[in-house]
PDB file of C-alpha atoms and ligand atoms in Angstrom:
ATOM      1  CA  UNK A   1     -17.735 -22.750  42.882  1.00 71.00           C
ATOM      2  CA  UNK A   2     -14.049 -21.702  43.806  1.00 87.00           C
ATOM      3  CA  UNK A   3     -11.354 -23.218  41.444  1.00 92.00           C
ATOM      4  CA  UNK A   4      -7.825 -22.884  42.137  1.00 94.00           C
ATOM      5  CA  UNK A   5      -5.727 -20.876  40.024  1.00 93.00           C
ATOM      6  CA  UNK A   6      -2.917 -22.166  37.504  1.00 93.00           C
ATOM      7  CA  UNK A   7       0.544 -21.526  39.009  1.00 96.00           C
ATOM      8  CA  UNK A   8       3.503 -21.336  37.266  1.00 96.00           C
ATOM      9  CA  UNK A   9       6.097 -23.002  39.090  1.00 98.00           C
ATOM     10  CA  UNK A  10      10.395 -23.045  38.491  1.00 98.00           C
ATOM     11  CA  UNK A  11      13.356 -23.016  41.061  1.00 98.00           C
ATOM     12  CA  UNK A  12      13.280 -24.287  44.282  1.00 99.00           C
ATOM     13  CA  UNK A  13      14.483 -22.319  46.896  1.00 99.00           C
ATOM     14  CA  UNK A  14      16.177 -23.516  50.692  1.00 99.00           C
ATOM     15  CA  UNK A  15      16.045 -20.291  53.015  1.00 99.00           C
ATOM     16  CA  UNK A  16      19.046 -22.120  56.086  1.00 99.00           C
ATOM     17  CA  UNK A  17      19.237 -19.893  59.024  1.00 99.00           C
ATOM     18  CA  UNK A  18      21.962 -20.377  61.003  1.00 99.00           C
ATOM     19  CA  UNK A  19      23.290 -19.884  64.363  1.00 98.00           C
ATOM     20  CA  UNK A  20      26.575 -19.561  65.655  1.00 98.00           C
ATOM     21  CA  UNK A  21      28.038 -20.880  68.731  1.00 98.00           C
ATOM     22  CA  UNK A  22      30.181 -18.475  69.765  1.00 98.00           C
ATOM     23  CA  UNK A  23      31.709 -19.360  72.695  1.00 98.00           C
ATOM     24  CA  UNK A  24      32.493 -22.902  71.510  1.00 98.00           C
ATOM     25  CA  UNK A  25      34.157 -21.378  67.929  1.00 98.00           C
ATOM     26  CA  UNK A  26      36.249 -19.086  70.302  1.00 98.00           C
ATOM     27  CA  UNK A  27      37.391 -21.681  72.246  1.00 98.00           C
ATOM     28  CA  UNK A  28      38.467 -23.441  68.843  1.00 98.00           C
ATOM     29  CA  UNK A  29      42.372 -23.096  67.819  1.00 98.00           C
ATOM     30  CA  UNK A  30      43.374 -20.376  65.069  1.00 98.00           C
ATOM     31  CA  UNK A  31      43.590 -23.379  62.606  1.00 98.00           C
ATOM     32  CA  UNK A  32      40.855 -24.731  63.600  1.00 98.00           C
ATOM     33  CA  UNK A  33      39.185 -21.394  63.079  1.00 98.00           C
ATOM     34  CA  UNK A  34      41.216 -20.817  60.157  1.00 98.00           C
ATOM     35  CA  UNK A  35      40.369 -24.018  58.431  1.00 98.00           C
ATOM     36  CA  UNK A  36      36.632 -23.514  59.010  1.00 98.00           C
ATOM     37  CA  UNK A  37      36.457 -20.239  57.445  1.00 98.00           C
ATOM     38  CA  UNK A  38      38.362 -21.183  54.773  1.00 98.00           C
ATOM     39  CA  UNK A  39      36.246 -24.561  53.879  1.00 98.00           C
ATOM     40  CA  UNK A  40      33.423 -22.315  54.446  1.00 98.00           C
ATOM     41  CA  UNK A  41      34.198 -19.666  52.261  1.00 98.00           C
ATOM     42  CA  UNK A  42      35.384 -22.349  49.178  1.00 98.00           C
ATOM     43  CA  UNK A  43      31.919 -24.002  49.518  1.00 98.00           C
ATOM     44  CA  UNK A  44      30.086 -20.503  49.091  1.00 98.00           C
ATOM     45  CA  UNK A  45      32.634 -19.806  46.263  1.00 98.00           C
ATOM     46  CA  UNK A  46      31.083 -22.981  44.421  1.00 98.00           C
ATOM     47  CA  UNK A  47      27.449 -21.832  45.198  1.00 98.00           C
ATOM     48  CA  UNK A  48      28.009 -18.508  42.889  1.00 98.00           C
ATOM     49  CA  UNK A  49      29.790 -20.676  40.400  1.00 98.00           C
ATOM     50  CA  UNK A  50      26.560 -22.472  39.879  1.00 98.00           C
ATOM     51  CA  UNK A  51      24.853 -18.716  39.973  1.00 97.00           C
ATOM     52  CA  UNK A  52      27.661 -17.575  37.160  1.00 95.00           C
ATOM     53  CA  UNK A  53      26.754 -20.512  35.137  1.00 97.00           C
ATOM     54  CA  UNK A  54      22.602 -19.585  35.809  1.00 95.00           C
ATOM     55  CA  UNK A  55      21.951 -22.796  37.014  1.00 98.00           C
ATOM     56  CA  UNK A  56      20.861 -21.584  40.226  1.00 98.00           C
ATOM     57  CA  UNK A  57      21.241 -18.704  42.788  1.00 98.00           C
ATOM     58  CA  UNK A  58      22.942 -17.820  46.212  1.00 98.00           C
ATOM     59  CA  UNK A  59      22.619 -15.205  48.667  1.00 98.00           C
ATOM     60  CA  UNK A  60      24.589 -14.558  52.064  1.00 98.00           C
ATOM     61  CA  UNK A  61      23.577 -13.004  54.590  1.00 99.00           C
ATOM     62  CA  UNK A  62      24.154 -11.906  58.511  1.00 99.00           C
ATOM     63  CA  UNK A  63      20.850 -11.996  60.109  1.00 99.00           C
ATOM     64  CA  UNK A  64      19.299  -9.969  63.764  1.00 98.00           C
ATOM     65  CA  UNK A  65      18.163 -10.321  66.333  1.00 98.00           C
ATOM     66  CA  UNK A  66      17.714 -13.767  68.346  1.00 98.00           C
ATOM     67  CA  UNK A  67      16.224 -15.935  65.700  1.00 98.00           C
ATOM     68  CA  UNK A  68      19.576 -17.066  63.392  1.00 99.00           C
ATOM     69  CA  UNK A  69      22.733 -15.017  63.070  1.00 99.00           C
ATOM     70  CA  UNK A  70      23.575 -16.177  59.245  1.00 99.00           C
ATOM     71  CA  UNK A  71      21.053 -17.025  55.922  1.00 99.00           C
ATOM     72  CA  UNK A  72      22.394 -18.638  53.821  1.00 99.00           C
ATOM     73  CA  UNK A  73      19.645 -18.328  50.408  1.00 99.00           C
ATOM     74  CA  UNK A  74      20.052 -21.037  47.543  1.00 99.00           C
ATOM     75  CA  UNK A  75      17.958 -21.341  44.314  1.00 99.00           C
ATOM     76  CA  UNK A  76      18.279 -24.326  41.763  1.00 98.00           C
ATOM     77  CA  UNK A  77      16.406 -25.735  39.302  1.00 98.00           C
ATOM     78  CA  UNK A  78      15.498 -28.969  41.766  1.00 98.00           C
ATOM     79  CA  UNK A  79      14.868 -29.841  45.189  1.00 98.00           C
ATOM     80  CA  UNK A  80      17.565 -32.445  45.409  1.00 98.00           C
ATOM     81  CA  UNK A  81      20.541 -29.784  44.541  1.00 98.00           C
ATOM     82  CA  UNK A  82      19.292 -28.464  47.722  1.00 98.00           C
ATOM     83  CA  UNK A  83      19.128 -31.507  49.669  1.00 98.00           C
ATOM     84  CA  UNK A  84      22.734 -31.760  48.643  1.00 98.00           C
ATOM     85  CA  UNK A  85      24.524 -28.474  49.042  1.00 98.00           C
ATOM     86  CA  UNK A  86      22.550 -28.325  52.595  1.00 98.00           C
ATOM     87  CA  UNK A  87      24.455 -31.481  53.205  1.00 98.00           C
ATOM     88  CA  UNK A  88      27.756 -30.273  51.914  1.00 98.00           C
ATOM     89  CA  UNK A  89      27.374 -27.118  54.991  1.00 98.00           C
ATOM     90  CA  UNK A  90      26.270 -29.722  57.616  1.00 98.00           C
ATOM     91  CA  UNK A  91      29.862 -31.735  56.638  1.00 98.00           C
ATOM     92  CA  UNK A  92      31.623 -28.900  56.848  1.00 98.00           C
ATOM     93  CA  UNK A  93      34.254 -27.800  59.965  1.00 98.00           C
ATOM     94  CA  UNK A  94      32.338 -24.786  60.139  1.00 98.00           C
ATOM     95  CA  UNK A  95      28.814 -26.816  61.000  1.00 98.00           C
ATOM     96  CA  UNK A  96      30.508 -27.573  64.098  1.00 98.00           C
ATOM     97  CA  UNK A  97      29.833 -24.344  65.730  1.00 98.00           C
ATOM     98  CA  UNK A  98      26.444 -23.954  63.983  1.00 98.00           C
ATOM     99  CA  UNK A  99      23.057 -24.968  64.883  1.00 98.00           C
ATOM    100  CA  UNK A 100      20.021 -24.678  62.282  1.00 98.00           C
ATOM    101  CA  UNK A 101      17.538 -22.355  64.213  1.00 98.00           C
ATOM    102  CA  UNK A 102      14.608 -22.689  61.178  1.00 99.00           C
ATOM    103  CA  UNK A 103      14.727 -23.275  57.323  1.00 99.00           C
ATOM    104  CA  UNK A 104      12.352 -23.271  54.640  1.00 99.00           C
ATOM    105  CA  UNK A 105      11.627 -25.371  51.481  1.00 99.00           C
ATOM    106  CA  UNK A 106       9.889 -23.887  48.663  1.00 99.00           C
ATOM    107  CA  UNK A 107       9.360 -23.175  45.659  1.00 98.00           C
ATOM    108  CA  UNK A 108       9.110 -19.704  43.019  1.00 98.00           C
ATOM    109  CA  UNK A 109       5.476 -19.412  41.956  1.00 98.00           C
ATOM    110  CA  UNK A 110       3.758 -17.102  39.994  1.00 97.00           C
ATOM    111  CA  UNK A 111       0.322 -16.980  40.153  1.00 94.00           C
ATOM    112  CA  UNK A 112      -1.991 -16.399  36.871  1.00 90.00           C
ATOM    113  CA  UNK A 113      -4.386 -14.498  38.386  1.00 92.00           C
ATOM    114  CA  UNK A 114      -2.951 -11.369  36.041  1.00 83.00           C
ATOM    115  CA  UNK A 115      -2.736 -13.982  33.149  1.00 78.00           C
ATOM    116  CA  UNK A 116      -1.315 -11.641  29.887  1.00 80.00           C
ATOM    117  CA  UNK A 117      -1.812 -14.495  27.412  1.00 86.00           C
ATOM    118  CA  UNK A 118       1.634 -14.873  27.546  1.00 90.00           C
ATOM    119  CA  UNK A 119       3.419 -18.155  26.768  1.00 92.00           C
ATOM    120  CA  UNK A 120       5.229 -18.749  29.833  1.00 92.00           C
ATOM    121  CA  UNK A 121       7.568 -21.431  28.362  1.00 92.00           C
ATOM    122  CA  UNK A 122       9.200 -18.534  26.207  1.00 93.00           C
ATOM    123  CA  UNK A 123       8.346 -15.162  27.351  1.00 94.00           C
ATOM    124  CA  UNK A 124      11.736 -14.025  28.445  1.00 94.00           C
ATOM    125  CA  UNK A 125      10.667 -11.916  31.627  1.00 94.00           C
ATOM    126  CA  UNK A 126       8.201 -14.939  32.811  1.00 95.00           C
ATOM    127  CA  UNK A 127      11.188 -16.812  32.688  1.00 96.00           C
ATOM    128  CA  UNK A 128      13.485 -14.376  34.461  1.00 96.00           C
ATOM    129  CA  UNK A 129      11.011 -14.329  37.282  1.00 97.00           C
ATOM    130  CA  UNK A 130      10.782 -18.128  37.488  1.00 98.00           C
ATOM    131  CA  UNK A 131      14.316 -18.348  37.629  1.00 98.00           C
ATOM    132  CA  UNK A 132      15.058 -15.713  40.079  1.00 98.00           C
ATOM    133  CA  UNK A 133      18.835 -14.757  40.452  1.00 98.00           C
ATOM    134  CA  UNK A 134      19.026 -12.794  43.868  1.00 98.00           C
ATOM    135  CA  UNK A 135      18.903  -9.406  43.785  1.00 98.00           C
ATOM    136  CA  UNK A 136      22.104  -8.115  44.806  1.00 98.00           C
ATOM    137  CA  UNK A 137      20.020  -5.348  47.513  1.00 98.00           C
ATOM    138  CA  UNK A 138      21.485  -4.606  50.538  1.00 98.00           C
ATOM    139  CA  UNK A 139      18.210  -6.557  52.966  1.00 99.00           C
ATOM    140  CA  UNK A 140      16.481  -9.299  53.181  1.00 99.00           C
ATOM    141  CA  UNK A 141      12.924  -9.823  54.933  1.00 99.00           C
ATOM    142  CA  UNK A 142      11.518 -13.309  54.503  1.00 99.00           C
ATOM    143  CA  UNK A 143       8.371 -14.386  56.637  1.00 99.00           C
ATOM    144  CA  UNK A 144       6.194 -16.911  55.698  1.00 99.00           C
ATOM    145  CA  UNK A 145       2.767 -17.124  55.625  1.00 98.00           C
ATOM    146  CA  UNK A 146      -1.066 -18.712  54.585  1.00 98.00           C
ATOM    147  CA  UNK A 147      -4.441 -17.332  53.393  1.00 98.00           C
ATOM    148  CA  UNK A 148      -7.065 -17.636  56.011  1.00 98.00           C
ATOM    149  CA  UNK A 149      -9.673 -20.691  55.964  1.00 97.00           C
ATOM    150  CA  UNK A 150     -11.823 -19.358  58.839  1.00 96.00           C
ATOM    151  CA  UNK A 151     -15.671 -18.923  58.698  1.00 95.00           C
ATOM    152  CA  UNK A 152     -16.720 -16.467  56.595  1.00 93.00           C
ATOM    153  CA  UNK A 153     -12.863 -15.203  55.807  1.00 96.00           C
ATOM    154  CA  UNK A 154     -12.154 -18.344  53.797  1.00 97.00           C
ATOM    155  CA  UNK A 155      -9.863 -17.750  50.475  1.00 98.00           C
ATOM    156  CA  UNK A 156     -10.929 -20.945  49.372  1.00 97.00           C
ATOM    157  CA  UNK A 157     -14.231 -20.806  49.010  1.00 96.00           C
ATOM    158  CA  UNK A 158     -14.222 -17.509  46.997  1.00 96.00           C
ATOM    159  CA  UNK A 159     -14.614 -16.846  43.720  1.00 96.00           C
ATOM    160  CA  UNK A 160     -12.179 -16.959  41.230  1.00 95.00           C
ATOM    161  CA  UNK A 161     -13.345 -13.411  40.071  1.00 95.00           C
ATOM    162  CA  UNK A 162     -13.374 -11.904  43.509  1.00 96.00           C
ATOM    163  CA  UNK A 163      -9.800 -13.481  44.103  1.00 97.00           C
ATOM    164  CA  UNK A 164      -8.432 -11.736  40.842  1.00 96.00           C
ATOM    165  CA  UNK A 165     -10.033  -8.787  41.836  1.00 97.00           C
ATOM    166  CA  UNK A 166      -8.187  -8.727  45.539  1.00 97.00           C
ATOM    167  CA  UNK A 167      -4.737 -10.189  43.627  1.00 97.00           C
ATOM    168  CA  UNK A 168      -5.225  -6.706  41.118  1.00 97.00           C
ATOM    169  CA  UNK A 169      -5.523  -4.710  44.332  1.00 97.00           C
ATOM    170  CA  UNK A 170      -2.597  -6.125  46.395  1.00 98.00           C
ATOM    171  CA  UNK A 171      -0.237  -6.056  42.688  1.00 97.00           C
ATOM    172  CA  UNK A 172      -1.150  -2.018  42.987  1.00 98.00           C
ATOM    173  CA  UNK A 173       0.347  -1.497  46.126  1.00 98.00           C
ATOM    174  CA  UNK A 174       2.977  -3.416  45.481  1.00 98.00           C
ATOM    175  CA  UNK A 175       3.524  -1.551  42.134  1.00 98.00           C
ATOM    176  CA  UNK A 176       3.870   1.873  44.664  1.00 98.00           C
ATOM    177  CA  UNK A 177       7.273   0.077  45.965  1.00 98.00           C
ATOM    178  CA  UNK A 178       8.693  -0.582  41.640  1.00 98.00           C
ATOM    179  CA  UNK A 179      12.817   0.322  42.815  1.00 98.00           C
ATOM    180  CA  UNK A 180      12.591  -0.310  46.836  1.00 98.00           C
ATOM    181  CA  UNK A 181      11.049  -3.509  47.151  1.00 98.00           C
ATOM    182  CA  UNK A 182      11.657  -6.360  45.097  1.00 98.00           C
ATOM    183  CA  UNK A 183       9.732  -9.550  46.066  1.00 98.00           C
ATOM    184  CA  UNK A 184       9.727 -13.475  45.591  1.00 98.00           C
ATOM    185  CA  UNK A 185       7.054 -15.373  46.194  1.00 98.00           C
ATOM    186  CA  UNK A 186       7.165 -18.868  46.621  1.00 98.00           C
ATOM    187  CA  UNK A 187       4.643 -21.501  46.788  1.00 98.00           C
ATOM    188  CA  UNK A 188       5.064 -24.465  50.036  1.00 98.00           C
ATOM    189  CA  UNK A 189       1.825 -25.715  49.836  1.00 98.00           C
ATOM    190  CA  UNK A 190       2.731 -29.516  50.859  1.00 98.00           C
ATOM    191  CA  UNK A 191       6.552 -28.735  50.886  1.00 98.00           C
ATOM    192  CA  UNK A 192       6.603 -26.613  53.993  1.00 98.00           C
ATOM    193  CA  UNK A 193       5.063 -25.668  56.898  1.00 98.00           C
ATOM    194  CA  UNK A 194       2.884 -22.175  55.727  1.00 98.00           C
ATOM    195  CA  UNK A 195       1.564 -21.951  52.230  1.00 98.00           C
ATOM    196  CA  UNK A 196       3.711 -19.511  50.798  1.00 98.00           C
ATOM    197  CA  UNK A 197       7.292 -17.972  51.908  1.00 98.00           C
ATOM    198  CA  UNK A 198       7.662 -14.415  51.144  1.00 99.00           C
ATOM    199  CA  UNK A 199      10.729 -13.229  50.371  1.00 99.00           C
ATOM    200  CA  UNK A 200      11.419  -8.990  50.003  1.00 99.00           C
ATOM    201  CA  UNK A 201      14.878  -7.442  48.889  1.00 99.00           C
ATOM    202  CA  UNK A 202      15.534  -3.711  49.548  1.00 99.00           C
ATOM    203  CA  UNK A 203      18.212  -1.351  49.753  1.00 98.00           C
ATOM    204  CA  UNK A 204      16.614   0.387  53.060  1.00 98.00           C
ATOM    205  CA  UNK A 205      15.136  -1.673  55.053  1.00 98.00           C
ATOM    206  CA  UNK A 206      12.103   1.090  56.772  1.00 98.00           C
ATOM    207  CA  UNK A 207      10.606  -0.146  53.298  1.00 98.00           C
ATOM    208  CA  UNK A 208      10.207  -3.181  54.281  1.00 98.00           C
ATOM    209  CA  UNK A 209       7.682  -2.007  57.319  1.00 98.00           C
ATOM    210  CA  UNK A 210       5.818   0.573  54.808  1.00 98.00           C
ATOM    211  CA  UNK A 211       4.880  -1.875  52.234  1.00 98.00           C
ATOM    212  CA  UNK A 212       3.935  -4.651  54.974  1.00 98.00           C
ATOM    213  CA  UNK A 213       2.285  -1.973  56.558  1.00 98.00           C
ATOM    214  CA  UNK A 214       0.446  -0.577  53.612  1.00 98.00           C
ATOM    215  CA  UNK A 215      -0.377  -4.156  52.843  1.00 98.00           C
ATOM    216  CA  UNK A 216      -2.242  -4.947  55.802  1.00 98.00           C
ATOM    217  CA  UNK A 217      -5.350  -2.632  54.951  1.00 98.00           C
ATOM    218  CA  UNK A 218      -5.727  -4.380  51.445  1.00 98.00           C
ATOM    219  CA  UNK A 219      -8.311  -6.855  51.953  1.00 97.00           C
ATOM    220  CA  UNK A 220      -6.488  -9.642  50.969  1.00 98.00           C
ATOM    221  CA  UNK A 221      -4.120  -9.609  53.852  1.00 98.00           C
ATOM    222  CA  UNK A 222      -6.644  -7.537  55.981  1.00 97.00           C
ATOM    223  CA  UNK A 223      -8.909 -10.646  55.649  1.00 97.00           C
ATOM    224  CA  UNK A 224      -7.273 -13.363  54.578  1.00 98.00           C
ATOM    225  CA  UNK A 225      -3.272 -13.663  55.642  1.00 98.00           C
ATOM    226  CA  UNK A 226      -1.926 -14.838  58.118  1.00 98.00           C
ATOM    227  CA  UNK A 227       1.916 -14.297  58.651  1.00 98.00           C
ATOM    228  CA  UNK A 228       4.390 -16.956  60.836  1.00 98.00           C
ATOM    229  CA  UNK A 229       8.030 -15.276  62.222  1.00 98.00           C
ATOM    230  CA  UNK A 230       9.786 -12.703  60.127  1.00 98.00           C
ATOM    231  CA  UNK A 231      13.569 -12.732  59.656  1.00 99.00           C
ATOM    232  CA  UNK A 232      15.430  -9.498  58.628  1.00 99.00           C
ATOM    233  CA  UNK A 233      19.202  -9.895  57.167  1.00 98.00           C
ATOM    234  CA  UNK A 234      21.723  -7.994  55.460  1.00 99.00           C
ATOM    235  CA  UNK A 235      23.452  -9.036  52.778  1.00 98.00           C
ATOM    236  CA  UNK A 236      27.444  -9.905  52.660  1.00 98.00           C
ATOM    237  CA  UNK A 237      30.020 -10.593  50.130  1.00 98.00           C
ATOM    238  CA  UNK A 238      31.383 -13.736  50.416  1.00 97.00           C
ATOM    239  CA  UNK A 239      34.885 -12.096  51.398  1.00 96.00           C
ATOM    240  CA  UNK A 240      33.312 -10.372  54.262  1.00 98.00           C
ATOM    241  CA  UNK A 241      33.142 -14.159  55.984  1.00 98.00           C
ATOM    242  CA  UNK A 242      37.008 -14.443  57.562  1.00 98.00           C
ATOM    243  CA  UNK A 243      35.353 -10.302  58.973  1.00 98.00           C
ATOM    244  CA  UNK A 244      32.039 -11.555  60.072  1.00 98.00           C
ATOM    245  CA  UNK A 245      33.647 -14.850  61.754  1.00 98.00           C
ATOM    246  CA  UNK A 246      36.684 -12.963  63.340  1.00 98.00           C
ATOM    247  CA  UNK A 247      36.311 -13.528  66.690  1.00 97.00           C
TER     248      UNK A 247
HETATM  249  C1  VOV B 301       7.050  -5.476  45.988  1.00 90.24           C
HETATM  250  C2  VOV B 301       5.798  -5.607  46.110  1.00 90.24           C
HETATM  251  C3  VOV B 301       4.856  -6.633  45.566  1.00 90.24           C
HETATM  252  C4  VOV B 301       4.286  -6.699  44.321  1.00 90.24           C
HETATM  253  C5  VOV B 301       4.523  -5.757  43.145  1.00 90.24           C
HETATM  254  C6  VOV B 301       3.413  -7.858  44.305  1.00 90.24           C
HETATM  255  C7  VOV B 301       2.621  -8.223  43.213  1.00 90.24           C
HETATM  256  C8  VOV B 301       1.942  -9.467  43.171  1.00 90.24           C
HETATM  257  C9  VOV B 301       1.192  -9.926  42.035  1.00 90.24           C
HETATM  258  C10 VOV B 301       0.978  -9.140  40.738  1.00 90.24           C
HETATM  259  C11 VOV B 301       0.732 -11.195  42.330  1.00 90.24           C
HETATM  260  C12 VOV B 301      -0.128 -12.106  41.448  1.00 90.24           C
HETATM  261  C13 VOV B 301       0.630 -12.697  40.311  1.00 90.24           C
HETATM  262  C14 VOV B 301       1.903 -13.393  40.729  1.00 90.24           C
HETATM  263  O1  VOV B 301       2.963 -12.818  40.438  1.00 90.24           O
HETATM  264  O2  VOV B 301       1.828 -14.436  41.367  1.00 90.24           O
HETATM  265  C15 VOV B 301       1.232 -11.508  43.644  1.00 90.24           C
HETATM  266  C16 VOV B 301       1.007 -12.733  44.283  1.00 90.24           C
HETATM  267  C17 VOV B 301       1.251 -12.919  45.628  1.00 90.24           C
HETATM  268  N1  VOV B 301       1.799 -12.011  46.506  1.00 90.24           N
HETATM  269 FE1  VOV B 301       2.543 -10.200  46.060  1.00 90.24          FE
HETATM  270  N2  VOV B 301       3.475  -8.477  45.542  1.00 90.24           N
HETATM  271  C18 VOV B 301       4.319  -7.757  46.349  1.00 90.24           C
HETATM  272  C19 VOV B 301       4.644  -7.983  47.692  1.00 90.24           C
HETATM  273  C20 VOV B 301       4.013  -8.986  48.432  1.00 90.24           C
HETATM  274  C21 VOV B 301       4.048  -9.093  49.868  1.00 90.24           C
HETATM  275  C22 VOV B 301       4.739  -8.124  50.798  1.00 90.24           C
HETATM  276  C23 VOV B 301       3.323 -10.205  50.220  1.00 90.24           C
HETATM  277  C24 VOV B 301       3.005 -10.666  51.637  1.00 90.24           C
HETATM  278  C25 VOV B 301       1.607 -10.222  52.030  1.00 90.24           C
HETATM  279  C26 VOV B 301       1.584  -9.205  53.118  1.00 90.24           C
HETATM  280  O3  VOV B 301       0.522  -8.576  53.310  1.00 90.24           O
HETATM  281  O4  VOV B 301       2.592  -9.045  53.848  1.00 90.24           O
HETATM  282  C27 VOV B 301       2.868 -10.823  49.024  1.00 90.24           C
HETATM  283  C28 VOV B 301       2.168 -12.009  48.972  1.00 90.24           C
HETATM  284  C29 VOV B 301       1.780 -12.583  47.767  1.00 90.24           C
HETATM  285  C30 VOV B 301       1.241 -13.911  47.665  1.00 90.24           C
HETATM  286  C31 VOV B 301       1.065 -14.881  48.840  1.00 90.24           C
HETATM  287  C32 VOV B 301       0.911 -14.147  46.351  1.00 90.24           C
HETATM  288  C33 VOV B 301       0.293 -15.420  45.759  1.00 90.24           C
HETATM  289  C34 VOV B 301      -1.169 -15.362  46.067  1.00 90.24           C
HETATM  290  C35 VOV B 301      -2.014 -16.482  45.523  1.00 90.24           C
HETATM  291  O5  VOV B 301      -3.119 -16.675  46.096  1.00 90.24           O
HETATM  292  O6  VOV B 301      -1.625 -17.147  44.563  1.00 90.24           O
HETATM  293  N3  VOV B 301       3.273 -10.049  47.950  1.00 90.24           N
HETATM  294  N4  VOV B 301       1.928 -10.429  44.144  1.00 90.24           N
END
């Protein structure tokens, strides 16, 4: 019989893509511009407060191609500081030239497939990873995605041992990547659309298509994943806003 696997679960995490409307901001006033970038910027300026006090996380981040043009990436320790500082944006001057083009709600999870006996309540590095402060990388890549229930390709009705066996495989690979790829996982099983959101940091982002790549002939994702819309950013300090909104 398959039995699900313990997870380890800590921050919460709001990927908010953004959009900008561009010609509407232009037609805007200076002030009007001025005061939105400035509201703006003193709202992200509170966001790494809470990340300077480790009580949560924040990244920023200009994103290509058609799908959003801004991320902005929040971690805290529950779902309602999310709720909130996603409401704080909307009620911003700045919200007026943005639409929300796709989000996601989930939340860090480590799997104990690789189980070290390890109390996870103290073990520093556990910890660390469950409370994730964003790696300051230059990219982002987050895509989310699920693990196949088809037919005979069905994750769930595998064993527990031939699941750890396919995790030990796919944490190899991944090992290959130790200093270009740094990764997140997070679990949205009944928080989100997919089942898990991945989230990859790198300081080149070609890395990003060789581990993916690589990925795809381990049999886990050969088999068993199944991936929704990928979004690649770049990430910006948070004085690079009055810059990126300069119009
Ligand atoms: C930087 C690379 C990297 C490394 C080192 C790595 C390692 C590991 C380890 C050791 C473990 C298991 C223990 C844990 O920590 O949870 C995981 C777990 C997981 N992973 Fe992973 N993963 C990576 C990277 C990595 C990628 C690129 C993907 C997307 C898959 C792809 O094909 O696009 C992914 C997915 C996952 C998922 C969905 C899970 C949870 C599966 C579940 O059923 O519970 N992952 N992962």
């Amino acid at each position: 019989m398959a039995e699900a696997v313990e997870t380890l679960d800590g921050w919460y995490m709001l990927h908010d893509f953004r959009q900008v409307d561009w010609t509407a901001f232009k037609k805007a006033s200076t002030e009007e511009r001025e005061q939105a970038i400035s509201e703006l910027n003193h709202l992200m300026a509170s966001w790494q407060d809470v990340e300077g006090e480790k009580q949560g996380s924040f990244g920023f981040y200009t994103v290509i191609g058609h799908k959003a043009d801004l991320l902005f990436l929040n971690v805290r320790p529950t779902m309602e500081e999310l709720t909130e500082l996603e409401t704080a944006l909307n009620k911003t001057k700045m919200a007026e030239y943005f639409t929300q083009p796709y989000s996601y709600v989930s939340v860090v999870e480590l799997s104990t497939y690789m189980a070290q006996g390890k109390d996870p309540e103290t073990d520093p590095e556990i910890q660390a990873r469950l409370k994730p402060i964003l790696p300051k990388w230059n990219h982002v890549c987050f895509y989310p995605m699920d693990k196949r229930r088809q037919g005979d390709d069905n994750w769930y009705m595998m064993s527990k041992e031939e699941r750890v066996k396919q995790m030990y495989q796919h944490g190899m690979t991944g090992r290959k990547y130790a200093g270009k790829v740094r990764q997140i996982i997070t679990g949205s099983q009944g928080l989100d659309d997919w089942e898990w959101g991945v989230t990859l940091f790198a300081h080149d982002t070609l890395q990003f298509k060789k581990l993916i790549y690589e990925m795809r002939f381990d049999e886990v994702s050969a088999r068993f994943a199944d991936f929704g819309s990928f979004y690649i950013g770049h990430r910006k300090e948070r004085e690079e806003l009055e810059r990126i909104m300069h119009v």
